[in-house]
Tab-separated table of C-alpha atoms in Angstrom:
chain	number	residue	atom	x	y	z
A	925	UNK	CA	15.304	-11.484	-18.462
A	926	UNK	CA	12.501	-10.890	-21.087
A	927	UNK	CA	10.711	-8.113	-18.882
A	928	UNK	CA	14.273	-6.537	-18.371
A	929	UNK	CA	14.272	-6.588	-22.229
A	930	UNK	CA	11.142	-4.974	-22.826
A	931	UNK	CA	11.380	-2.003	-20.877
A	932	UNK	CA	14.710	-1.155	-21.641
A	933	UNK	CA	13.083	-1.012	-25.236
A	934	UNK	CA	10.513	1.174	-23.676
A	935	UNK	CA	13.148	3.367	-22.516
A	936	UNK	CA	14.966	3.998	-25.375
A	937	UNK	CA	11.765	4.221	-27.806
A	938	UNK	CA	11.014	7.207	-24.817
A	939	UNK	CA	13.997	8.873	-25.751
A	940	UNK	CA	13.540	8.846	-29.159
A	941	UNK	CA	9.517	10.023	-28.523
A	942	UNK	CA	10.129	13.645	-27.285
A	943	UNK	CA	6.257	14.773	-28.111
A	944	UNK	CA	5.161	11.011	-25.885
A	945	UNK	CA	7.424	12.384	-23.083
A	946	UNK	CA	6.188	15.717	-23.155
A	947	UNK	CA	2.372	15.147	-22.923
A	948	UNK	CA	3.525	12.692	-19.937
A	949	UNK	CA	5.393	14.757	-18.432
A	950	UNK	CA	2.531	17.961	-18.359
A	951	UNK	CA	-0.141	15.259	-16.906
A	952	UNK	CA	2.050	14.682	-13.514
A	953	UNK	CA	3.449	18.727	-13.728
A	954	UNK	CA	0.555	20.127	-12.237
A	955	UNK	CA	0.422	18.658	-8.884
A	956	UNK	CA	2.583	17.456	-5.993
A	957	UNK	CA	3.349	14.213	-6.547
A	958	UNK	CA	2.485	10.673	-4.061
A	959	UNK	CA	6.236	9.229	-4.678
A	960	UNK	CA	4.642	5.575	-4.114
A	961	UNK	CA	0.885	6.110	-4.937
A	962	UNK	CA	1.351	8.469	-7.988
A	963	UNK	CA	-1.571	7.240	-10.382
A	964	UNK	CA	-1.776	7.674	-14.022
A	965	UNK	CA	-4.114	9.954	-15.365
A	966	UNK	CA	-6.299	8.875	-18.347
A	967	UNK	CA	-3.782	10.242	-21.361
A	968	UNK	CA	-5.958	13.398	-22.861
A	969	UNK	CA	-5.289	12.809	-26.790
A	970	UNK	CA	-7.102	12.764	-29.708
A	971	UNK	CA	-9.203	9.065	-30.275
A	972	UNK	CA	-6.766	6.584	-32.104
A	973	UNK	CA	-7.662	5.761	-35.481
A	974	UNK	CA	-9.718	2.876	-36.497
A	975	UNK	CA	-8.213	0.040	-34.969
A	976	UNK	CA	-5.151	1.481	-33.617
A	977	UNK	CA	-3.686	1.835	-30.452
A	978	UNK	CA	-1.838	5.401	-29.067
A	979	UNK	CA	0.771	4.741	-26.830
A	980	UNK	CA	2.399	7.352	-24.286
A	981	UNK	CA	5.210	6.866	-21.746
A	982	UNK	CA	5.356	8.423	-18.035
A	983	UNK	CA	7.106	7.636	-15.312
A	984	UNK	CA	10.187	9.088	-12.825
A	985	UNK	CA	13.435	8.969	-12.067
A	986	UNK	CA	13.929	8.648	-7.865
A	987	UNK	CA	16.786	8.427	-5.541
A	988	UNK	CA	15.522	7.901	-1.693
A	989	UNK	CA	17.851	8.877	1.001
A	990	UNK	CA	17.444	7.824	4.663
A	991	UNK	CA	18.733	8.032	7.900
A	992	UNK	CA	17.472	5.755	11.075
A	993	UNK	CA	17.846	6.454	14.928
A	994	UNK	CA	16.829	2.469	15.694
A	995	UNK	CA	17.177	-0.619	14.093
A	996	UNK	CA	13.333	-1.208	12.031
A	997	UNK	CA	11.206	-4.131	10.526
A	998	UNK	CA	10.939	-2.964	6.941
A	999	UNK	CA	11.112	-4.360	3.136
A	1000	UNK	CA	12.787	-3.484	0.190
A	1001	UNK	CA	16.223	-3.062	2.524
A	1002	UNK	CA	14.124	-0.988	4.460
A	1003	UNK	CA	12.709	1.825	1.954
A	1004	UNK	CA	9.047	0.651	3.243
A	1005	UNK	CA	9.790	1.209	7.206
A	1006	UNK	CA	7.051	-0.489	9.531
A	1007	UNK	CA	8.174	-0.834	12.791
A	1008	UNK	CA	10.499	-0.372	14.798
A	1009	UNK	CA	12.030	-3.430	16.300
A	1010	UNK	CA	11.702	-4.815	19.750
A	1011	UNK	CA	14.130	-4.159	22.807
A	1012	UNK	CA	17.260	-6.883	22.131
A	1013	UNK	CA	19.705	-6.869	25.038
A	1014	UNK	CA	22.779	-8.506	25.141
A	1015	UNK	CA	25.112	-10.278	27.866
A	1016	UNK	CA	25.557	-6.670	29.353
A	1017	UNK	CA	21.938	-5.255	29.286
A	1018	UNK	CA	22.419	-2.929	26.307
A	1019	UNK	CA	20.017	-2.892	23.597
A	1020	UNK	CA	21.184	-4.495	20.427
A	1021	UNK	CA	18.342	-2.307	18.307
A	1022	UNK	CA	19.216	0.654	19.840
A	1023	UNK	CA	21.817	1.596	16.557
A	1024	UNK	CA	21.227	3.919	13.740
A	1025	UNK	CA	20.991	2.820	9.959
A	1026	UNK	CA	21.686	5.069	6.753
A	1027	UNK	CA	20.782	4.362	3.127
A	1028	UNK	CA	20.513	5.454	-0.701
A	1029	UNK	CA	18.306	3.633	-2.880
A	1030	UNK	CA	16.836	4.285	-6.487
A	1031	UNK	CA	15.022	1.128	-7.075
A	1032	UNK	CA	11.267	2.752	-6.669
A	1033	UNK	CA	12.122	4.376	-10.127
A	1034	UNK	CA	9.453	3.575	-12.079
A	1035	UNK	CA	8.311	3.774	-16.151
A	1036	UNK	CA	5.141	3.051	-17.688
A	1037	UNK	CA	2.832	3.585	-20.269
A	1038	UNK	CA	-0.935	4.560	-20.977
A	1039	UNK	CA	-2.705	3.201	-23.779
A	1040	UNK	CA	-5.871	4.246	-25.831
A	1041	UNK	CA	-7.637	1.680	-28.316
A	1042	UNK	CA	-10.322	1.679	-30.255
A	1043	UNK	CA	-13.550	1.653	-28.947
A	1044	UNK	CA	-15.439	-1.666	-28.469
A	1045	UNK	CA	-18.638	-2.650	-27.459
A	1046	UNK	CA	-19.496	1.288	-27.240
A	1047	UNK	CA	-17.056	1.382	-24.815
A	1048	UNK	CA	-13.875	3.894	-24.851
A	1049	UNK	CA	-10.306	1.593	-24.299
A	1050	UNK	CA	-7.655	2.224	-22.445
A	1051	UNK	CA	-4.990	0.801	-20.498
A	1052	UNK	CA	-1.901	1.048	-18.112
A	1053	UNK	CA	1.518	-0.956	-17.833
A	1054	UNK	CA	3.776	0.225	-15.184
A	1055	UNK	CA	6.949	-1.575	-13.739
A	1056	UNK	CA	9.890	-0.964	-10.930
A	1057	UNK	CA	12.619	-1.997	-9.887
A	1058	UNK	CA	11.972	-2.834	-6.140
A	1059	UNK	CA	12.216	-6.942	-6.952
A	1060	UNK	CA	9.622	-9.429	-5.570
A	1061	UNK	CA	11.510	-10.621	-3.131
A	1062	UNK	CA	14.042	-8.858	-0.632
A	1063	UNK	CA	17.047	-11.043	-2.291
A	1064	UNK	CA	15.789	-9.458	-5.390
A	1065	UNK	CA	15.911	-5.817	-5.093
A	1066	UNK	CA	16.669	-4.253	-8.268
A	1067	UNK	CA	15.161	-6.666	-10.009
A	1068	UNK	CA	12.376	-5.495	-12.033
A	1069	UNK	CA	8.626	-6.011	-10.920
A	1070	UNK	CA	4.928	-5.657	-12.558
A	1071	UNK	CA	2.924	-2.643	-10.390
A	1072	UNK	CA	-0.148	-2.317	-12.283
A	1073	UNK	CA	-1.456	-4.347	-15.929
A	1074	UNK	CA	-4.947	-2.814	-16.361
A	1075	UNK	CA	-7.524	-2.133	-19.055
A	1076	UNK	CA	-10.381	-0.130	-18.566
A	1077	UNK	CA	-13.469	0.022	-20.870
A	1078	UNK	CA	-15.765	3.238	-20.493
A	1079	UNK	CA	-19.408	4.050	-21.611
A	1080	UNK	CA	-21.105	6.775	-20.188
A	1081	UNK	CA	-22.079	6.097	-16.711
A	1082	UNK	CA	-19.928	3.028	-16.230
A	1083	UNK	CA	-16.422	1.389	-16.099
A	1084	UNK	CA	-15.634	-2.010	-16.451
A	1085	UNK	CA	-11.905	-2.578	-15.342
A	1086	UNK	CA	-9.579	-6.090	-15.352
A	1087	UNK	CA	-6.104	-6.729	-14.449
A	1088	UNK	CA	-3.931	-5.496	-11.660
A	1089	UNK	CA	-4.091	-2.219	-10.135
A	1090	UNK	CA	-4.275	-0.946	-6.988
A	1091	UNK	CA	-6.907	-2.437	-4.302
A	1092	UNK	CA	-10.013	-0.697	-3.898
A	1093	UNK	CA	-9.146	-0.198	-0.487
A	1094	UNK	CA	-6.634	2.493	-1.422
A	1095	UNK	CA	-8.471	4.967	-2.395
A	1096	UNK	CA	-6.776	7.272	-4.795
A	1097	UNK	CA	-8.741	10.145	-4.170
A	1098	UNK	CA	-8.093	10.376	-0.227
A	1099	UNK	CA	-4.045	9.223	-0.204
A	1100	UNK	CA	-1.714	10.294	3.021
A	1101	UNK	CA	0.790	12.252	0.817
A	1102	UNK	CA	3.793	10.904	2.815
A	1103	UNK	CA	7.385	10.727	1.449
A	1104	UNK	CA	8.560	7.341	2.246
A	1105	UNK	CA	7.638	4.189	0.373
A	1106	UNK	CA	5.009	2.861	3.105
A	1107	UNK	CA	2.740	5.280	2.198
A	1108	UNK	CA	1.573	5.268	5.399
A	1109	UNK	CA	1.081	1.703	6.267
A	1110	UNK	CA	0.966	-0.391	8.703
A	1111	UNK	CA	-1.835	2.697	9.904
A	1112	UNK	CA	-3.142	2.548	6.005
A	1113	UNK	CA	-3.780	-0.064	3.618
A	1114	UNK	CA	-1.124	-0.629	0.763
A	1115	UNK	CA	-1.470	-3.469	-1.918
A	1116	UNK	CA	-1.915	-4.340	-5.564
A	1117	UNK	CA	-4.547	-6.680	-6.828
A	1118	UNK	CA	-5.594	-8.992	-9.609
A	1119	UNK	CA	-9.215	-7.854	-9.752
A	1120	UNK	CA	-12.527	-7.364	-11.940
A	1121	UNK	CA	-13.678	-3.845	-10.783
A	1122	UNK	CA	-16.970	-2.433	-11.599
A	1123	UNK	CA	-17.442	1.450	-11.297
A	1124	UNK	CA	-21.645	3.204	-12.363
A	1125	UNK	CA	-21.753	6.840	-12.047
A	1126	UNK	CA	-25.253	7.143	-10.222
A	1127	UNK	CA	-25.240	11.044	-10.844
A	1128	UNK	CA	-22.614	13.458	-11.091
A	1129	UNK	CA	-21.427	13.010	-7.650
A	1130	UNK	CA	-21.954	10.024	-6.478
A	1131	UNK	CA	-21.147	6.314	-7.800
A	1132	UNK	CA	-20.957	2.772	-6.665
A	1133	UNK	CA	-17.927	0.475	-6.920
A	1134	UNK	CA	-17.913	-3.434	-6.978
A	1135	UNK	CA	-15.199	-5.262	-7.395
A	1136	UNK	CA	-13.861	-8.821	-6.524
A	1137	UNK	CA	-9.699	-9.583	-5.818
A	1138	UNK	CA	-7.273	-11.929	-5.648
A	1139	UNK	CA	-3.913	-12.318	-3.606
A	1140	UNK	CA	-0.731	-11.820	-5.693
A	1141	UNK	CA	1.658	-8.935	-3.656
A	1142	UNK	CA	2.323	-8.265	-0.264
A	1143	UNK	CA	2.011	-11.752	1.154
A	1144	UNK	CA	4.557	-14.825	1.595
A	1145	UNK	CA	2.158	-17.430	0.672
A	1146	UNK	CA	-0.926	-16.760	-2.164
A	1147	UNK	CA	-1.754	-20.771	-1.398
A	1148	UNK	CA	-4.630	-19.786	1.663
A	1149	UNK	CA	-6.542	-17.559	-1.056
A	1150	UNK	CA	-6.035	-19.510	-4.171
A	1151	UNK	CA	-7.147	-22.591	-2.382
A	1152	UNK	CA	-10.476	-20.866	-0.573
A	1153	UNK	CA	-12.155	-20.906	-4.234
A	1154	UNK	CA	-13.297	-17.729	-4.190
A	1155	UNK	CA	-12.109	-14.099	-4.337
A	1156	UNK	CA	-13.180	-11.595	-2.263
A	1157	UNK	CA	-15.211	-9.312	-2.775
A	1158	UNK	CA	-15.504	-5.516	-2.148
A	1159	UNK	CA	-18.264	-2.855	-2.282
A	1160	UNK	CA	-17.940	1.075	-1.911
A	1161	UNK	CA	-20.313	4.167	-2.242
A	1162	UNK	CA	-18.375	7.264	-2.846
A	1163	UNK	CA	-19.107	11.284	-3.306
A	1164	UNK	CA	-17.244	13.006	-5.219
A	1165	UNK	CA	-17.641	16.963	-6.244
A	1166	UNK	CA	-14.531	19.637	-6.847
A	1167	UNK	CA	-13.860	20.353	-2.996
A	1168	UNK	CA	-15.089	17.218	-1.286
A	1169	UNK	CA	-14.582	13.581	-1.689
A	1170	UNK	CA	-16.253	11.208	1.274
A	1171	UNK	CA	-16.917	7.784	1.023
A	1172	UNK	CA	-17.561	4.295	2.522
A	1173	UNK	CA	-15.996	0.621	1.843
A	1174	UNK	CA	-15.987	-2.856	3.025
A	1175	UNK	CA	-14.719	-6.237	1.788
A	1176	UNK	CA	-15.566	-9.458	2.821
A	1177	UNK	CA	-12.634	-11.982	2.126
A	1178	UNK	CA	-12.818	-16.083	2.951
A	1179	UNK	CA	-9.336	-18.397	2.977
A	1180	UNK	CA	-8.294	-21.984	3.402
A	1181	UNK	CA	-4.465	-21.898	5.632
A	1182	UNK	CA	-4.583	-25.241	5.314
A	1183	UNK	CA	-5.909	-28.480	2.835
A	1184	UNK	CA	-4.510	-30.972	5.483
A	1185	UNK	CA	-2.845	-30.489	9.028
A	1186	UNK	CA	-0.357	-32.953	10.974
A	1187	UNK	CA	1.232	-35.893	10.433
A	1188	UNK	CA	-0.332	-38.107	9.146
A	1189	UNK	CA	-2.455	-35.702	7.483
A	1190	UNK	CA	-6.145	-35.198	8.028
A	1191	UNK	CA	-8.317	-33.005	5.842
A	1192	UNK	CA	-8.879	-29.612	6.655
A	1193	UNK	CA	-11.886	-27.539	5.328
A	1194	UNK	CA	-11.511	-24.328	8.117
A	1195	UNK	CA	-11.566	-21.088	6.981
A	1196	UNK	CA	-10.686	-17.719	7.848
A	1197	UNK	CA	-13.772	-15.242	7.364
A	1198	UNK	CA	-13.206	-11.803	7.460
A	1199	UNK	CA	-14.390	-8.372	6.783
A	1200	UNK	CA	-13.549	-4.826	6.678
A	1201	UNK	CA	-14.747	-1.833	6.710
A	1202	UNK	CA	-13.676	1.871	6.083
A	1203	UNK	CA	-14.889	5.346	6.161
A	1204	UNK	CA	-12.778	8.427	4.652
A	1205	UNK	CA	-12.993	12.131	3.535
A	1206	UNK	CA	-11.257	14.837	1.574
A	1207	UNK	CA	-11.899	18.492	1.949
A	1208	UNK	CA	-10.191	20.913	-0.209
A	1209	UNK	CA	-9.503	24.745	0.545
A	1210	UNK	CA	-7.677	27.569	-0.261
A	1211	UNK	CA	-5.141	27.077	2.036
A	1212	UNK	CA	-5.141	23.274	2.964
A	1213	UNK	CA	-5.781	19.852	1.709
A	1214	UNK	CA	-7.389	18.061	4.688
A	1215	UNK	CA	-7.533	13.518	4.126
A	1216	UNK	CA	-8.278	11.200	6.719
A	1217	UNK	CA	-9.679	7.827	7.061
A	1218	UNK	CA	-10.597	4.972	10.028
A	1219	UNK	CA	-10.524	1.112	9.507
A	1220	UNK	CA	-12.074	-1.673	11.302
A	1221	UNK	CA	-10.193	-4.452	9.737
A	1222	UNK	CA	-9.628	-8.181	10.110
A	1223	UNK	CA	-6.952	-10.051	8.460
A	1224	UNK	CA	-5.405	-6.777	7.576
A	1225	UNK	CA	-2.163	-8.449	7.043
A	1226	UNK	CA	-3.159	-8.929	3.870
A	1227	UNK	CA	-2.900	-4.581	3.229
A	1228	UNK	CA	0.125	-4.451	4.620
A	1229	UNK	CA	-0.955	-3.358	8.182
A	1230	UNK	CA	-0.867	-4.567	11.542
A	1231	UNK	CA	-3.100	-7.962	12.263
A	1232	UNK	CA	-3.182	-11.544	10.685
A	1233	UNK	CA	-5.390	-14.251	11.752
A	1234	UNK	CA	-4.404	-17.220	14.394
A	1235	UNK	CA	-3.989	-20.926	13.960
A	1236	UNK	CA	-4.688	-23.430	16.849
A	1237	UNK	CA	-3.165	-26.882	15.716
A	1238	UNK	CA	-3.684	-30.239	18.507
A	1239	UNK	CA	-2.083	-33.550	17.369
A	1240	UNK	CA	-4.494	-35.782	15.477
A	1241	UNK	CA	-7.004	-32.443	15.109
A	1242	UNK	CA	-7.481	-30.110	12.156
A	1243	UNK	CA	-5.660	-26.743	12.978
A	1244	UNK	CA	-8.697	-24.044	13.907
A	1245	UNK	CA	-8.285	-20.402	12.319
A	1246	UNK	CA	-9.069	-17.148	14.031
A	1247	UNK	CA	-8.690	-13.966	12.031
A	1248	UNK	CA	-7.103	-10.962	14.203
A	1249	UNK	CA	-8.902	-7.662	14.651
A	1250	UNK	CA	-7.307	-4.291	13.693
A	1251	UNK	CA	-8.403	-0.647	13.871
A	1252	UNK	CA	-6.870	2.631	12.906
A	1253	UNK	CA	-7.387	5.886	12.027
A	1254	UNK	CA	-5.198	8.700	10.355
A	1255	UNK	CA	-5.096	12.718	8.885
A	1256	UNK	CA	-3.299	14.549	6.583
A	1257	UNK	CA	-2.578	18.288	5.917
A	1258	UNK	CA	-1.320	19.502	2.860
A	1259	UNK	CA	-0.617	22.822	2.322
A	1260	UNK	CA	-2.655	24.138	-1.153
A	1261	UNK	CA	-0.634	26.724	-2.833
A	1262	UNK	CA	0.708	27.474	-6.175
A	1263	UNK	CA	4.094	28.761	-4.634
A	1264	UNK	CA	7.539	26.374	-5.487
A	1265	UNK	CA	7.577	25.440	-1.225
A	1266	UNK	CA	4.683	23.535	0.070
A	1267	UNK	CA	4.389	21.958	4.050
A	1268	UNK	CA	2.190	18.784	5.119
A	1269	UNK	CA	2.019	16.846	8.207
A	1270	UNK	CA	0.600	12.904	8.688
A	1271	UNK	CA	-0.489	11.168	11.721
A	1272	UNK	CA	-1.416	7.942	12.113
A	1273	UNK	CA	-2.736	5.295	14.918
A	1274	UNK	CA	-3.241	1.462	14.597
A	1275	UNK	CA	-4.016	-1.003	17.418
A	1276	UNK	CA	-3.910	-4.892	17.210
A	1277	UNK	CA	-7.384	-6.090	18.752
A	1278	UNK	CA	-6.039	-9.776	18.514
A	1279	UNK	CA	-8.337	-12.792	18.060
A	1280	UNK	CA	-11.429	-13.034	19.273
A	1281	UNK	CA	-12.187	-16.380	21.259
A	1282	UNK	CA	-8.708	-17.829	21.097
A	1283	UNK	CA	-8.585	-21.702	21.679
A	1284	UNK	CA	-7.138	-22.795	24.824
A	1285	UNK	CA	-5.347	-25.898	25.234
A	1286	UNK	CA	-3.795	-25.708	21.716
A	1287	UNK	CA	-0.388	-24.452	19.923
A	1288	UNK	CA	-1.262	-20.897	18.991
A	1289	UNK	CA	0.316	-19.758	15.776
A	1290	UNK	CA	0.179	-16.579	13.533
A	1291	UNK	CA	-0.224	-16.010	10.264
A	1292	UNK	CA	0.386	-13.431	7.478
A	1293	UNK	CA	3.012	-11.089	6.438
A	1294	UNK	CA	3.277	-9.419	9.517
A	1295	UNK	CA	4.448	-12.481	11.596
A	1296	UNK	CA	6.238	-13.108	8.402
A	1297	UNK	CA	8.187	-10.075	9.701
A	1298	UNK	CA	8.260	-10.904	12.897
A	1299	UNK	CA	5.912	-8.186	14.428
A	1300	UNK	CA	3.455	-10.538	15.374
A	1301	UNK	CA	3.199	-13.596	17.456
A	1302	UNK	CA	0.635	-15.966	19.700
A	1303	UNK	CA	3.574	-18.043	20.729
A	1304	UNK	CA	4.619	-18.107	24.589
A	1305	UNK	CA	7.661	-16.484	24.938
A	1306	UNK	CA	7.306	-14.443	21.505
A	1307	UNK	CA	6.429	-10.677	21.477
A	1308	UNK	CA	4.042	-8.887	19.552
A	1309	UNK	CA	3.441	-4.876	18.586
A	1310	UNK	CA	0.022	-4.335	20.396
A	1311	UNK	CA	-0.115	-0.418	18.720
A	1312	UNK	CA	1.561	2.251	16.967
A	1313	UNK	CA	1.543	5.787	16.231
A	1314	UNK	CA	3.547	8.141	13.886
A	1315	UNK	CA	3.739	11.474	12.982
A	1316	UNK	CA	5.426	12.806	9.949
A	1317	UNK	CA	6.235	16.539	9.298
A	1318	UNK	CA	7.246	17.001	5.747
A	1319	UNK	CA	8.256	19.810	2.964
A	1320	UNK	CA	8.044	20.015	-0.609
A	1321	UNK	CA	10.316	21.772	-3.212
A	1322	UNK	CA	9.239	22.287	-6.838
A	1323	UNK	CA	12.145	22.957	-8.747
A	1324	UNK	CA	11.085	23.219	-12.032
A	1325	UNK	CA	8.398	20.837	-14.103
A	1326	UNK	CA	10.404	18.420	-13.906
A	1327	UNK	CA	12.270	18.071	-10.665
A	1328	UNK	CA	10.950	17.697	-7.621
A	1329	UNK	CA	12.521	17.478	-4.204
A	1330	UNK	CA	10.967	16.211	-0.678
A	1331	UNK	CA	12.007	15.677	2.326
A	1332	UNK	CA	10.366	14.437	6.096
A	1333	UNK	CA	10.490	13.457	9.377
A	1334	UNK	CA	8.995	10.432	10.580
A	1335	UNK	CA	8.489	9.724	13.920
A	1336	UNK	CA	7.115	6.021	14.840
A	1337	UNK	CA	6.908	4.543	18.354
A	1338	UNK	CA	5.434	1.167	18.562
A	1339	UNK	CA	4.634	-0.685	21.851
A	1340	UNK	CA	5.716	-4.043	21.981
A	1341	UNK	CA	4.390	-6.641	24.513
A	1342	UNK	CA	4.698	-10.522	25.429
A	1343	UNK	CA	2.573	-12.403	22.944
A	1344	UNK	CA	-0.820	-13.820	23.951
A	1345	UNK	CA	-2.839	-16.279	22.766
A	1346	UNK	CA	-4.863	-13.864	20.371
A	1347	UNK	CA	-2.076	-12.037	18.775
A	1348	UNK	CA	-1.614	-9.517	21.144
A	1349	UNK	CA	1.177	-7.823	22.896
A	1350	UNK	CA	-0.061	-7.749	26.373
A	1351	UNK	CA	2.823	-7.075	29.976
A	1352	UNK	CA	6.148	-6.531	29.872
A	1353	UNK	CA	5.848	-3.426	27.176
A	1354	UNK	CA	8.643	-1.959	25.768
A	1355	UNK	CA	7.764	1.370	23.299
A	1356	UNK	CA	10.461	1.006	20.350
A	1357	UNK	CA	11.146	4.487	18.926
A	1358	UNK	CA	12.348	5.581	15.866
A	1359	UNK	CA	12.624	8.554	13.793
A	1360	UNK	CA	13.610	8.520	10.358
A	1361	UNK	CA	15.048	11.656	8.136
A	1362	UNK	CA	14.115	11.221	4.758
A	1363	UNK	CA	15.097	13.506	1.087
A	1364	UNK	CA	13.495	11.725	-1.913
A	1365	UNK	CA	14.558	13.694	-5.165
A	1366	UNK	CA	12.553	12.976	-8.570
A	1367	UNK	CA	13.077	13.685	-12.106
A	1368	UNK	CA	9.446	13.016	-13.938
A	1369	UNK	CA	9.146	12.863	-17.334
């Protein structure tokens, strides 16, 4: 493959770069490191030349191990756990879920590089290319995959950036610092975007981002936003001073399921309107690092978390759409210290609201990467999760600059319910629970 080509040329052109390595390696030294949200800082060198570009590698070295009490509805062979699966009994009334699951993976090891151009246009230019190997697809784990292709260009007060990077609804600045992969999702929102985001600095503290997305990640079908026309869009105010960050988002997002429904086809121009908004808030002190955020989302399928939208289909009728309706809220403590041994502890809440005015009389069908999973439904006879909750106890171990070593306890119980008509998982509830044991070990450089 010609990406697998390239990097391992980036890899051994960062062996034979010892100063590159070293000035990546004392960006990421200084703090605790987000295994699956670890952003790249701006590299702090000395303005390229004239018309040349500085190049400097980062990246890390990971090994995940993991050990499940229940059977769980995950990706990536199950490094991103969601939730844990439904009762299943057999001819005898035991529960086929009810079985434990062990694991080593390495495939969220990750290299990139930072770049710093000329400047144009007044503006300073920089960029990031970063890359895994946690495949597209789950057949294709291993397999190497694009994470972020971004330039940035900065004048004084504002920030023009293009390419793919992470959604403006993950907000780097107020992150659960979780071990595992999921980074806290379904509870918090986890995806990569194509995007055009505009950042102005309306004082020292305070600035105002715009941006507008597209869908390329974290669904199984890009078709429903490519064919809507239009991207959406996204607006957030944020504060921002040494010991505080607060700050509030919302996107507005419009898709088209379907150009034609039945057979024979007829035309069909419904859409799926949605909108979200979110509210979150950092404090820092002396002795702990306090995040936390709340969501009203619909569609939020589309960030990894719990929700979709609904179709309605009739024979000889254009399929209706109903986007499903999705709230949660989370908090994290970290422990602030300068000592080698550092404690946190998430916790995390999401319900499924379902659809609001679901059709009667029609087939009821979900959409999204969560039914994709099979934790949602509208079917009779299917079962959906109608909430979950988690709480995840974790420790830190800072070897040396380089090595890093962190381990947690994740406990998740989601209720699962017979589907309804909206989405929901409403009588016969069953509360799935699993806790997972989790060492991730890193060697950054």
């Amino acid at each position: 493959m010609k990406r697998g080509i390239f990097f391992k040329s980036i890899f051994a052109a960062t062996l034979l770069s010892v100063s590159a390595t070293a000035t990546a390696q004392q960006n990421t030294s200084d703090q605790t490191i987000n295994d699956s949200l670890a952003k790249s800082k701006p590299v702090v060198a000395a303005q390229p030349q004239e018309g040349k570009v500085k190049v400097d590698f980062y990246g890390f070295i990971r090994n995940d191990i993991f050990y499940d009490t229940r059977q769980n509805i995950g990706a990536g062979e199950n490094i991103v756990p969601l939730y844990p699966r439904d009762r299943a009994l057999d001819v005898n009334g035991e529960d086929i879920n009810d079985s434990p699951k062990f694991h080593m993976l390495s495939v969220v090891s990750r290299a990139g590089i930072n770049v710093k151009g000329p400047d144009v246009l007044g503006a300073k230019t920089a960029g990031i290319l970063e890359g895994e190997f946690f495949g597209a697809t789950e057949g294709g784990i291993n397999e190497f995959r694009l994470r972020h292709a971004y330039i940035t260009l900065d004048w004084e007060k504002t920030q023009l950036g293009v390419g793919q990077y992470w959604h403006p609804m993950v907000i780097l600045d107020c992150l659960p610092n979780v071990v595992n992969y999921s980074t806290g999702s379904p509870i918090f929102a986890l995806n990569r975007n194509p995007q055009v985001r505009l950042t102005h600095k309306l004082s020292d503290q305070f600035k105002v981002i715009a941006a507008i997305n597209s869908q390329r990640d974290f669904t199984p079908n890009t078709a429903p936003y490519r064919d809507s026309g239009m991207p959406s869009t996204h607006l957030q105010f944020q504060y921002k001073s040494s010991k505080f960050v607060a700050g509030i988002a919302g996107q507005y997002e419009e898709l088209r399921p379907q150009l034609s429904s039945g057979t024979p086809p007829i035309v069909n121009n419904n859409r799926v309107k949605s909108f979200t908004a979110m509210a979150y808030a950092k404090a820092i002190t002396k002795p702990l690092t306090i995040s936390a955020s709340a969501m009203i989302g619909q569609n939020a399928a589309s960030l990894v978390m719990l929700g979709g939208f609904v179709g309605y289909a009739a024979p000889g009728q254009a399929d209706i759409f109903r986007t499903m309706n999705t709230r949660s809220a989370w908090i994290d403590f970290q422990q602030t210290t300068t000592k080698k041994v550092a404690f946190g502890l998430f916790a995390g809440y999401v319900k499924n609201m379902g659809a609001d005015n679901p059709v009667e009389g029609r087939v009821a069908t979900t959409y999204g990467v969560t039914s994709s999973w099979g934790a949602i439904s509208a079917t009779p006879g299917g079962r959906s999760v109608d909430h979950l909750w988690r709480v995840v106890p974790r420790v830190d171990w800072v070897l040396s600059k380089a090595i890093r070593l962190r381990f947690e306890v994740e406990n998740t119980v989601a209720t699962w319910g017979d589907a309804q008509p909206s989405g929901r998982g409403i009588g016969n509830e069953f509360n799935a629970r699993n806790n997972r044991f989790h060492v991730a070990t890193f060697f950054m450089f």
